[in-house]
């Protein structure tokens, strides 16, 4: 260092300086410039100085502790949030599982309806020709659930997406039940609709006005006369319950079948009856055998169809 500008830091002798300082708990620092001879003194009190030093060194520690406490609080908040998310996630998984199960059940039901909706072609063709009043009675009052109001009103602020979907699936399930009921009614009507020929033979007299075989005058014939060999089986033309089975005047041995939905069929002039009253029969079951009992000119079957108490031409329903 340059001697002209060098400053010298000197401490006064303890005998001269520190004995009053020790009593006052103060320290004096002397700085002398050898070139100019200038002397500067600095006096520091002990406790304020220590407090300043401690404060300087404590500040980073306090900041660290504050940061640690803040981090601990943040971690606790994150842990609480994470626990809540776990619970919510589990709830979503459970709800999603339920929705998947409902969708699977609906898909299975739709597949089953697709199979069950198939109706025999002859029965389907015959059903298309049924009077509207018979179809209406068979189908009943079908309740239709509207999805529009559900979608419009189910998106309130308190509803969740899963809740809305679940509710919609419930409505679709109810609608599917209604469709299933409609399919079942359609099948019941198809089974009850006379759609096959009751006997293997040939048509000898049609429905409507004809010449009476006995008086040779004009006569209204209420059904079909189907000629066949004596003893040929007579078949039920649809599922039904036997209303009557026995002798009935001009009809001879006659069977009356109640198919439900206002549909009734009659089979006359049979040689022998094979069923009894209140018996349930299915389409194609043998109910008797061709004969010539009652007012008859030869072996044949007289066949009639009634719908809601009115005669119907059997040819409109029979498969050609």
Steps between C-alpha positions, in 0.01 A plus 500: 500500500609864439641653818346836419146372482520204733258507789593322816247339725617523858342403827563718801667344790265324729634709781410818317179404318336180616476557870214752466349299211495179702300677767257633240505177298627697198786452252698781329675443164773746392600549134816716437642624171883501519534755222263762628491399863120505499345279763145373497330322789190278492326397816258207502275385783516126569133395516370702202792372297432141604132552428582628151734208433248250631231669292712478185577133554145416622321655204584218253409243768165665566433527128583133462270406788219712350547338162497157667179575692341633180611190309364274777162676484500472120585130523216444745260678266624291208464181702142592594422586138659174386291301747187675376595425142552133588151484652349684205686276256374190678147641485536567128631146444205354688252718311667419170481130581129532566448687174696236308285231660180686407621554143592131471158399632328735256707364211408144597134595521517669159660188350230283653228730368657478155468123510155495658360766268515254211151370419399217271445639150151352465398636842653838419314519171176401670553755780540777243147420379341506844246776570644807673282446806650151551854634471422781741358256753808282466755780533322680785595849616873523461668749729787681335765659716627829362872550519488865392376645832746281687793631297381860523422492873773266622798728459453721806793632698463232767507210254817326390561357156491146637173571678340627182626202300378259765158663502483494122592133499220439748254673267632300205460185708136588568448569130660165421257331739217666312641383168547150642137500611397613150704218345342248734155628409588480132613140545183420690291653222701314236446172684126575531448603136351222281751474217508136377250273329314287754495189280678362195236498225339715233267797521147392409305806616615857561397769747202712404190459286455157337234249389378296795589131437165386641246764389700624198396851592718800576679460830770679698785266590679626817825314446696263278419140413820301454439154358735222607507127548305366793714486816765752390629690808361848564758745638470806723590799285651694793564478873173502693284367779217259415170677572264222394543147370196291411189465287349829379194457276566565133875528569506138621806428716653843543796651685517872585841650580551830682834650389471811712507860373139450382593225250287180488511208252241223445552154352187301400374167358789302657471124535675502835620765744850468652488780760287605794371831635753730673794312349785712369618419148774635277508567129522165319356288783241244392155595629288247307453307175313574178150359482149576376293554814217752521366673190755368254507345152838328533828480686634851550588758765301816550737777624398842633687800644341763728666824606345715770166326444500548124553242227822528297592337172762238595670543162629843606718336767587161355841456340463439128 
